[in-house]
PDB file of C-alpha atoms in Angstrom:
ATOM      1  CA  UNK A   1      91.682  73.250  89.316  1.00 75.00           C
ATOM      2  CA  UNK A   2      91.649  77.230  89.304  1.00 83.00           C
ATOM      3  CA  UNK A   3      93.910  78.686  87.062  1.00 90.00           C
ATOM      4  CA  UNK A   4      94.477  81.962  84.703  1.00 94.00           C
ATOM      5  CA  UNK A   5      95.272  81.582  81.211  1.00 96.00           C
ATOM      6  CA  UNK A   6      96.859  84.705  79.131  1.00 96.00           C
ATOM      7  CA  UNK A   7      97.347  83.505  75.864  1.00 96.00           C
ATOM      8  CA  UNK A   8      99.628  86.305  74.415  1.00 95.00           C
ATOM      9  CA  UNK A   9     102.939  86.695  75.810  1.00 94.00           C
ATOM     10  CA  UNK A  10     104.216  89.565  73.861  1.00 95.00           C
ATOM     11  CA  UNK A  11     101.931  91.816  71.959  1.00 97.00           C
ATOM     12  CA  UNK A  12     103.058  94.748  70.004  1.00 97.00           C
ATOM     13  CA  UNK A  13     101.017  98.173  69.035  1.00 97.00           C
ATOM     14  CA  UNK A  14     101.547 101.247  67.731  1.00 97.00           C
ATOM     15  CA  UNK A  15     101.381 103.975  69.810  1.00 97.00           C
ATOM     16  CA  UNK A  16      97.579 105.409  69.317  1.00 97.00           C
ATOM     17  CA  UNK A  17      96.015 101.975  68.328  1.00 97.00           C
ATOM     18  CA  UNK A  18      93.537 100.261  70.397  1.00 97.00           C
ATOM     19  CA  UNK A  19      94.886  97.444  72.884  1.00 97.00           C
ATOM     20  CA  UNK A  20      92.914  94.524  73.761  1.00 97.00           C
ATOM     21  CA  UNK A  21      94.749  92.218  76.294  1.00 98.00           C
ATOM     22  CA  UNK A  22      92.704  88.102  76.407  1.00 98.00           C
ATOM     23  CA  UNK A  23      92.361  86.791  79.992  1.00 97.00           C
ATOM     24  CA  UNK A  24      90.417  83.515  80.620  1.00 97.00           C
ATOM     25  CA  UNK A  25      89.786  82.170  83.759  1.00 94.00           C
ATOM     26  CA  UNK A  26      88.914  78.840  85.474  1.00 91.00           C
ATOM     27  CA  UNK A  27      86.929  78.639  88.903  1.00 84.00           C
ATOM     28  CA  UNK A  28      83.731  77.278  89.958  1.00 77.00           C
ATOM     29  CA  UNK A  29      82.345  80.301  91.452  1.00 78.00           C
ATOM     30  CA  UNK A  30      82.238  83.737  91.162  1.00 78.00           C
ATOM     31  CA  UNK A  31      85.351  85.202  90.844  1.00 86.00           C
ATOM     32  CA  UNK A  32      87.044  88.054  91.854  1.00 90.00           C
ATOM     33  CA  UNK A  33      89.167  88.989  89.284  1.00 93.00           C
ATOM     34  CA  UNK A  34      92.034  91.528  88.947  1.00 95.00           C
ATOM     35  CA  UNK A  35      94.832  92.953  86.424  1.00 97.00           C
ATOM     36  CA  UNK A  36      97.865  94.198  87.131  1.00 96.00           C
ATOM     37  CA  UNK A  37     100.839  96.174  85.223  1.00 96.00           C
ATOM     38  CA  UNK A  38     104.297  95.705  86.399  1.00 93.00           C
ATOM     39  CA  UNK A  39     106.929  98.425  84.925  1.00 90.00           C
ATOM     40  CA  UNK A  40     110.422  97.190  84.499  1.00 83.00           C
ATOM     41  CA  UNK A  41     112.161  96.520  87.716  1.00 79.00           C
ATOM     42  CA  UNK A  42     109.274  97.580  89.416  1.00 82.00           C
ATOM     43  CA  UNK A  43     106.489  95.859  91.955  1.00 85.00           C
ATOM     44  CA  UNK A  44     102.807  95.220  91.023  1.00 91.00           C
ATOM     45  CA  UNK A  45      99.802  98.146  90.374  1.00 92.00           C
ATOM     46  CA  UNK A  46      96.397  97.142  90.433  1.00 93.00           C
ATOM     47  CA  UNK A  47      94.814  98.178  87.360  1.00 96.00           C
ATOM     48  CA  UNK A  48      91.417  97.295  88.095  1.00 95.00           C
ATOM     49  CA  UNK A  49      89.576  94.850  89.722  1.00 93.00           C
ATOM     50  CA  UNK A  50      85.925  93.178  89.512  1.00 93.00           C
ATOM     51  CA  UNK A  51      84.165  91.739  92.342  1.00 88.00           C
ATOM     52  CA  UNK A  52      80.344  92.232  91.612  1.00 85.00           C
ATOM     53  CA  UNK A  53      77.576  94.209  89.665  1.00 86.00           C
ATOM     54  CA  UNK A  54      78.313  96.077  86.521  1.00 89.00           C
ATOM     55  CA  UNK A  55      80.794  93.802  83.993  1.00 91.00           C
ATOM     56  CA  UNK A  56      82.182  96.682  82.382  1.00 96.00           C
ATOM     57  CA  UNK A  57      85.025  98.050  85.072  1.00 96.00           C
ATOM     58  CA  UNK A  58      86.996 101.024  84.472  1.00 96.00           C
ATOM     59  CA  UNK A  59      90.739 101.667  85.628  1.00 96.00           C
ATOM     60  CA  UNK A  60      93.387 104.202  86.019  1.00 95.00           C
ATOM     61  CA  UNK A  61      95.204 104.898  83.534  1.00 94.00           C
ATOM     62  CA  UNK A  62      92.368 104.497  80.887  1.00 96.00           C
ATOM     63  CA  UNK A  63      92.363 100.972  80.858  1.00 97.00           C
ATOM     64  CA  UNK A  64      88.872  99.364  81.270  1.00 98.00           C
ATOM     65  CA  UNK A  65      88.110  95.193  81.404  1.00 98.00           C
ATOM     66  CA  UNK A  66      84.740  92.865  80.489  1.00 96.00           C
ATOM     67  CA  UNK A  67      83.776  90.489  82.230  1.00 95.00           C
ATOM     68  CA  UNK A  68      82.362  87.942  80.466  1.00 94.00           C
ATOM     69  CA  UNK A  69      81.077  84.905  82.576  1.00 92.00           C
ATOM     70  CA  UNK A  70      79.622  82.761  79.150  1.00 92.00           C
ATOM     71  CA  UNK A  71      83.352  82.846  78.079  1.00 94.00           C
ATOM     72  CA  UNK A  72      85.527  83.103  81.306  1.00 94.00           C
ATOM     73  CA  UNK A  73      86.649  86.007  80.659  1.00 96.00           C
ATOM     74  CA  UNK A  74      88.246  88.798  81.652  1.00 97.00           C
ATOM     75  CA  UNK A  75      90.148  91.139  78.615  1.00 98.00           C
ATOM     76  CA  UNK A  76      91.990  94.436  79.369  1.00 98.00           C
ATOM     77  CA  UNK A  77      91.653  97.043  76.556  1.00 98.00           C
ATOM     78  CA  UNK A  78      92.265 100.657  76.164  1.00 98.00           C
ATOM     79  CA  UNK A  79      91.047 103.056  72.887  1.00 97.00           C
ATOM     80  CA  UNK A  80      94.469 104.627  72.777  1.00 97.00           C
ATOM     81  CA  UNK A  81      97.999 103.050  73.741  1.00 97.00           C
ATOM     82  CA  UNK A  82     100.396 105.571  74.890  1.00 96.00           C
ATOM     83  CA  UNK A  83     104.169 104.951  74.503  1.00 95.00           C
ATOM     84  CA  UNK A  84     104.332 104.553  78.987  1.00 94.00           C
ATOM     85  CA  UNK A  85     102.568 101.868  79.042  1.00 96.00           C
ATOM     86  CA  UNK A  86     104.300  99.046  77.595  1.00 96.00           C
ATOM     87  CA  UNK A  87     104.908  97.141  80.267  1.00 96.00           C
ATOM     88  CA  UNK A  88     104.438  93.117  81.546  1.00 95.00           C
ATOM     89  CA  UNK A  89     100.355  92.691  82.454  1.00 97.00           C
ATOM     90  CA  UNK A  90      98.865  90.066  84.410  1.00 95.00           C
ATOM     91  CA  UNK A  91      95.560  88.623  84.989  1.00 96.00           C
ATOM     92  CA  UNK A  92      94.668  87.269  88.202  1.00 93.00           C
ATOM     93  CA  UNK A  93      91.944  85.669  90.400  1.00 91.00           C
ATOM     94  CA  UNK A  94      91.106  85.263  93.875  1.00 87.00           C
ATOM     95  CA  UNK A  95      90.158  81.908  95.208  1.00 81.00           C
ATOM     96  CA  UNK A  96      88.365  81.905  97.761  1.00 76.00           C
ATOM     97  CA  UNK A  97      87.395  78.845  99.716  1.00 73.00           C
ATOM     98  CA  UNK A  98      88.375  77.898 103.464  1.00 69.00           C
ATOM     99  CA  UNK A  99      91.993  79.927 102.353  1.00 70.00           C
ATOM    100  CA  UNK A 100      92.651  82.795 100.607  1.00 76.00           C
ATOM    101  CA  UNK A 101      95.063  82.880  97.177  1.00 77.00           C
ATOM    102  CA  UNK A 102      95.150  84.908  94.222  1.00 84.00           C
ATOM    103  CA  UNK A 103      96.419  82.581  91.271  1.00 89.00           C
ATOM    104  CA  UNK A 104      98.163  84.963  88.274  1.00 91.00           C
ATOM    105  CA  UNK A 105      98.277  83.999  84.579  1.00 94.00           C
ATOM    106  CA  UNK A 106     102.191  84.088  83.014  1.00 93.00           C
ATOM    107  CA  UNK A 107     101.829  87.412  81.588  1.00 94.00           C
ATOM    108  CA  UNK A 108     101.244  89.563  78.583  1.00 96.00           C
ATOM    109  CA  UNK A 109     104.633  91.801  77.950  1.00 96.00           C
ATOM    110  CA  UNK A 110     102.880  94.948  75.880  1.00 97.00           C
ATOM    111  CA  UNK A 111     106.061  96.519  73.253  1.00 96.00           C
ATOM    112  CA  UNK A 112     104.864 100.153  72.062  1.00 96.00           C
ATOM    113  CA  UNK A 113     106.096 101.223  68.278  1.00 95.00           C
ATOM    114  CA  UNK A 114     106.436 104.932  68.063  1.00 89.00           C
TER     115      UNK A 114
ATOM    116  CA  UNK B   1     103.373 107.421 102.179  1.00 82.00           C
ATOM    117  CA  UNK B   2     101.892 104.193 102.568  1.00 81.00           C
ATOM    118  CA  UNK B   3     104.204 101.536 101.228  1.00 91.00           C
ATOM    119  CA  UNK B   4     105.304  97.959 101.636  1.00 95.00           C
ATOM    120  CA  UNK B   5     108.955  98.127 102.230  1.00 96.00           C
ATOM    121  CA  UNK B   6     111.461  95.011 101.438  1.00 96.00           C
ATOM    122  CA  UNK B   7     114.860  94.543 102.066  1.00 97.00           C
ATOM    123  CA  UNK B   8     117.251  93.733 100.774  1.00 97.00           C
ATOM    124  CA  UNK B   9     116.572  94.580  96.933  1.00 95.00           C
ATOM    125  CA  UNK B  10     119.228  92.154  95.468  1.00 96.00           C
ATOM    126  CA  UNK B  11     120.870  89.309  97.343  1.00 97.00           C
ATOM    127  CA  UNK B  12     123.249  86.769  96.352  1.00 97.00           C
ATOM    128  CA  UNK B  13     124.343  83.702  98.321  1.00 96.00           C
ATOM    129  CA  UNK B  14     125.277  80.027  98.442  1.00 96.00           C
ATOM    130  CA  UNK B  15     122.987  76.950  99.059  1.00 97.00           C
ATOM    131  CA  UNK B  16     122.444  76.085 102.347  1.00 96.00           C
ATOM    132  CA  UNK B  17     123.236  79.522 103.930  1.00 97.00           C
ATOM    133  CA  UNK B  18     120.172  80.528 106.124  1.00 97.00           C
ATOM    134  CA  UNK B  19     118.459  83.759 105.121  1.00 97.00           C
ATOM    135  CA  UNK B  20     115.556  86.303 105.798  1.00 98.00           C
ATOM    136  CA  UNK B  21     113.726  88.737 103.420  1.00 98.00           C
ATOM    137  CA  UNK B  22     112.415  91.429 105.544  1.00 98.00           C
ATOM    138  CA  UNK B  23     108.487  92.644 104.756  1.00 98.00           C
ATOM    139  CA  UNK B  24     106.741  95.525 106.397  1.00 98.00           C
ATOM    140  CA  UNK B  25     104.060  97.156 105.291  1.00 97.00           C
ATOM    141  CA  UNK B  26     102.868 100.857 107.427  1.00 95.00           C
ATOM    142  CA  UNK B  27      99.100 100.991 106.540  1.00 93.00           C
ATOM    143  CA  UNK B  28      97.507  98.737 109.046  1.00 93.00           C
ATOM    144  CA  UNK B  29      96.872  95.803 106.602  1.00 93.00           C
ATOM    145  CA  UNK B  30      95.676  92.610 108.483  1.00 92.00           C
ATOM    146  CA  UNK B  31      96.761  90.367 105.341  1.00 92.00           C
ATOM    147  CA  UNK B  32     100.130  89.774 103.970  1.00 94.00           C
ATOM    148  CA  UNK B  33     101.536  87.282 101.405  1.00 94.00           C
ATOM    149  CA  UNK B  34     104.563  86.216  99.548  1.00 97.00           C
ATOM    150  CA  UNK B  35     105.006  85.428  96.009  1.00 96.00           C
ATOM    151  CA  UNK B  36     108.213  84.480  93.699  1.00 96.00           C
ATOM    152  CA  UNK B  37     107.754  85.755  89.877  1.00 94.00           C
ATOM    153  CA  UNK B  38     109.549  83.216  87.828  1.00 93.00           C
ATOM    154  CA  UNK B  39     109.633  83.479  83.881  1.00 88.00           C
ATOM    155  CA  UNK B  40     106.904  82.317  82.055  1.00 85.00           C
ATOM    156  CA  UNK B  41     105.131  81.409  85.356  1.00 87.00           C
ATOM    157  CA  UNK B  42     103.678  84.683  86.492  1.00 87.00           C
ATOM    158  CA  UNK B  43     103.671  85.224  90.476  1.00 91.00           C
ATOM    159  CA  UNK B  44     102.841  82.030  92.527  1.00 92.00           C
ATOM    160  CA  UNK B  45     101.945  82.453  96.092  1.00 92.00           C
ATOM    161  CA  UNK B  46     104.362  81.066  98.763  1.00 95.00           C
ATOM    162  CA  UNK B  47     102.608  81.612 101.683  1.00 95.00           C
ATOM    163  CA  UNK B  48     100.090  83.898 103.513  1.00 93.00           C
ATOM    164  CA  UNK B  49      98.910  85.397 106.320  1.00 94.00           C
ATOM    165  CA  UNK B  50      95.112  86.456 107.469  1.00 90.00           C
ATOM    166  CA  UNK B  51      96.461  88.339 110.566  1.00 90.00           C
ATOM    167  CA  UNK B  52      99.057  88.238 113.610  1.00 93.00           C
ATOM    168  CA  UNK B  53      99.765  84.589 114.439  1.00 91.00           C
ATOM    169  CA  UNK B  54      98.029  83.480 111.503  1.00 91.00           C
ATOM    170  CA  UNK B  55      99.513  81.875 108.647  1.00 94.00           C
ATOM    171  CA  UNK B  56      98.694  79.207 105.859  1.00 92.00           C
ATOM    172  CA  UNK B  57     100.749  77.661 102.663  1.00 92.00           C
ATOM    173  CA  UNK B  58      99.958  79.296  99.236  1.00 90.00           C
ATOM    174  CA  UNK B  59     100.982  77.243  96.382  1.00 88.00           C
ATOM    175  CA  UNK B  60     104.512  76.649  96.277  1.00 94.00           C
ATOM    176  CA  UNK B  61     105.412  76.758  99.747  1.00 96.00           C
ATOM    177  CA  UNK B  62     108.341  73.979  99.900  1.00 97.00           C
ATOM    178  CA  UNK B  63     111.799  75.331 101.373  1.00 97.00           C
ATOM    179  CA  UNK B  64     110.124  78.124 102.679  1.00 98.00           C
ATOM    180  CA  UNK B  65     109.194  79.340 106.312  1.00 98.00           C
ATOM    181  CA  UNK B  66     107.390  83.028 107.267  1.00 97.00           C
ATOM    182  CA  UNK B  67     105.953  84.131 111.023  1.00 96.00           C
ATOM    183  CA  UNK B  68     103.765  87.079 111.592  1.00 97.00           C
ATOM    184  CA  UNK B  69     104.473  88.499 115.345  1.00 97.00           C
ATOM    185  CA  UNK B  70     103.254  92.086 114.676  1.00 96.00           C
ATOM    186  CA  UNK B  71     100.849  93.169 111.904  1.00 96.00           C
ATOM    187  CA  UNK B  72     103.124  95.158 109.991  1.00 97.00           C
ATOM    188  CA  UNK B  73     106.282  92.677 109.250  1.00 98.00           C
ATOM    189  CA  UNK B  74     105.564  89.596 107.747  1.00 98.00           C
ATOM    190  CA  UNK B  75     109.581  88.025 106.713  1.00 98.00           C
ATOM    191  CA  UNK B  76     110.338  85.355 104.425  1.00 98.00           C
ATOM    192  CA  UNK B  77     112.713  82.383 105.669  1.00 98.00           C
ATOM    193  CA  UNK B  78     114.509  80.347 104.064  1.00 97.00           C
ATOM    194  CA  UNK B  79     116.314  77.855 106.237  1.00 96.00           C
ATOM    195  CA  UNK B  80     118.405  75.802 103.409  1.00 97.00           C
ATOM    196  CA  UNK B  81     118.430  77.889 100.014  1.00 97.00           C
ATOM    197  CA  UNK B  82     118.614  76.092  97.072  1.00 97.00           C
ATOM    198  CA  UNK B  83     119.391  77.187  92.968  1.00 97.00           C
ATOM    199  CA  UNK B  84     115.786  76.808  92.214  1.00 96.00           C
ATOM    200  CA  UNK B  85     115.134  79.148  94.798  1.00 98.00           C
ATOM    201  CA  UNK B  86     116.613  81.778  92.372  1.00 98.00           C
ATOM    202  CA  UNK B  87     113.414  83.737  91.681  1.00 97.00           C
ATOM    203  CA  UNK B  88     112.085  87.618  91.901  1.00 96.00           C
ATOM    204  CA  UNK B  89     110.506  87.536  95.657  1.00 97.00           C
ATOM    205  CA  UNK B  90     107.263  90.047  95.945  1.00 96.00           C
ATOM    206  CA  UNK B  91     105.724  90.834  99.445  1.00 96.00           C
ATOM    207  CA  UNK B  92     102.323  92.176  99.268  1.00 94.00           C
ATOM    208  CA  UNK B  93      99.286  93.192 101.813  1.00 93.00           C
ATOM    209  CA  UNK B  94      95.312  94.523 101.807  1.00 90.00           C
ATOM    210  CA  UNK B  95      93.202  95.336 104.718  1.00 86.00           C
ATOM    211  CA  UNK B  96      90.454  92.579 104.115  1.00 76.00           C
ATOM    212  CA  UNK B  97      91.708  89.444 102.314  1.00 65.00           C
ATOM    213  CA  UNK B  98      89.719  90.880  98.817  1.00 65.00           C
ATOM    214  CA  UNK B  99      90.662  94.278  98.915  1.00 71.00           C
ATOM    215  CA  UNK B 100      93.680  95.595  96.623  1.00 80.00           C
ATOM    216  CA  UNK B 101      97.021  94.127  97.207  1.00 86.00           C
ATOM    217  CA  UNK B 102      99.964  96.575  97.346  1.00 90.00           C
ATOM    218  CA  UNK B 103     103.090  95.291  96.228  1.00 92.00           C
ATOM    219  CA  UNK B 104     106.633  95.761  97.451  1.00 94.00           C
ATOM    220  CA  UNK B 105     109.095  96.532  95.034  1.00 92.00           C
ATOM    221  CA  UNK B 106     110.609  93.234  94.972  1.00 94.00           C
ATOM    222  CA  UNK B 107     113.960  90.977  95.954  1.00 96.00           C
ATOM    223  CA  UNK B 108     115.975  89.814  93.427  1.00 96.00           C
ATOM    224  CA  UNK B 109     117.655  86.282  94.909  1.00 98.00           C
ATOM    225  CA  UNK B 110     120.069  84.150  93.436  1.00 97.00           C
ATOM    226  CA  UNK B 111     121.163  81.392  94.967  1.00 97.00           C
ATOM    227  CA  UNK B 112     124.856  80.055  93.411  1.00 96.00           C
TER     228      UNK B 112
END
C-alpha cells in the first residue's frame, strides 16, 4: 500500500543551523512527490514539489529536497534556519492510478531556539 | 487574489445535526478535494472531485457526502455528525489533478 513515512515528529534547531527534514515514501511507480509547511492556525503552502528530471528541487523560502529513488526518499533541508520558519511540515505523494489522491505523512513540527 | 475560501472557520454542534462546510475556490481550478488533519495522522483525503459532476471517495470517506454543481464550490456534507468527526477540515484545488494544490485556511469542527 502507498504511504508516507516522516520519522521525526518534533525536531529542534538553532536558529542559523542547517535543517534536514527525512521523508520516505512507498509507491510502485514514479512518484510525484511534494512538501508542505503549515504555520499555526493556518492552511497548507507548497514548498516544493518533484515530478520529473533533475532530483535536486529548489523551493521558496530557501528550502530545497533530494530525491532519492535507491532509498525512497524525499528529505527537506535548508543551509540556514531562520526563527519564521518553525512550523508543522509534511511530506506527501500523489497516487496516481485510475483516481487521483495525495497521501501525507503525520508531520514534522520544526521548534527554532534563538 | 486567488484564494480558496471556507466557511465557517470554527463550528460547534451536536451529533446528528445535519451540516455543510462551504468551499469555493475563484481561479478556475477543475479539481477540488477535502481533507480532515487529525493529530498524529497528517491530512487524509475525504473525497475528491476531477471536475463539475464528477466526484470519487478519497480515503476516509465514511459519514461524509460532497456534490460539485459549478466548478468553483465544491461543499462538504455531513448528514449525521458524529464525535469522531471532530477534526481540522481543509478544502483544497489545482487546475490539472498534479499541479499545486492551494489550500483553504481550514474549519475547525467539533462535534459534542
Amino acid at each position: 500500500a502507498q504511504s508516507v513515512t516522516q520519522p521525526d515528529i518534533h525536531i529542534t534547531v538553532s536558529e542559523g543551523a542547517s535543517l534536514e527534514l527525512r521523508c520516505n515514501y512507498s509507491y510502485g511507480a514514479t512518484p510525484y512527490l511534494f512538501w508542505y509547511v503549515q504555520s499555526p492556525g493556518q492552511g497548507l503552502q507548497l514548498l516544493l514539489k518533484y515530478f520529473s528530471g533533475d532530483t535536486l528541487v529548489q523551493g521558496i523560502k530557501g528550502f530545497e529536497a533530494e530525491f532519492k529513488r535507491s532509498q525512497s526518499s524525499f528529505n527537506l533541508r535548508k543551509p540556514s534556519v531562520h526563527w519564521s520558519d518553525a512550523a508543522e511540515y509534511f511530506c506527501a505523494v500523489a497516487v496516481m492510478d485510475s483516481s487521483y489522491k495525495l497521501i501525507f505523512g503525520s508531520g514534522t513540527r520544526l521548534l527554532v531556539r534563538p | 487574489e486567488a484564494q480558496v475560501t471556507q466557511n465557517p472557520r470554527y463550528l460547534i454542534t451536536v451529533t446528528g445535526k445535519k451540516l455543510t462546510v462551504t468551499c469555493s475556490q475563484n481561479m478556475n481550478h477543475e479539481y477540488m478535494s477535502w481533507y480532515r488533519q487529525d493529530p498524529g495522522l497528517g491530512l487524509r483525503q475525504i473525497y475528491y472531485s476531477m471536475n463539475v459532476e464528477v466526484t470519487d471517495k478519497g480515503d476516509v470517506p465514511e459519514g461524509y457526502k460532497v456534490s460539485r454543481k459549478e466548478k468553483r464550490n465544491f461543499p462538504l456534507i455531513l448528514e449525521s455528525p458524529s464525535p469522531n468527526q471532530t477534526s481540522l477540515y481543509f478544502c483544497a484545488s489545482s487546475f490539472f489533478r498534479d499541479n499545486e494544490q492551494y489550500f483553504g485556511p481550514g474549519t475547525r469542527l467539533t462535534v459534542t
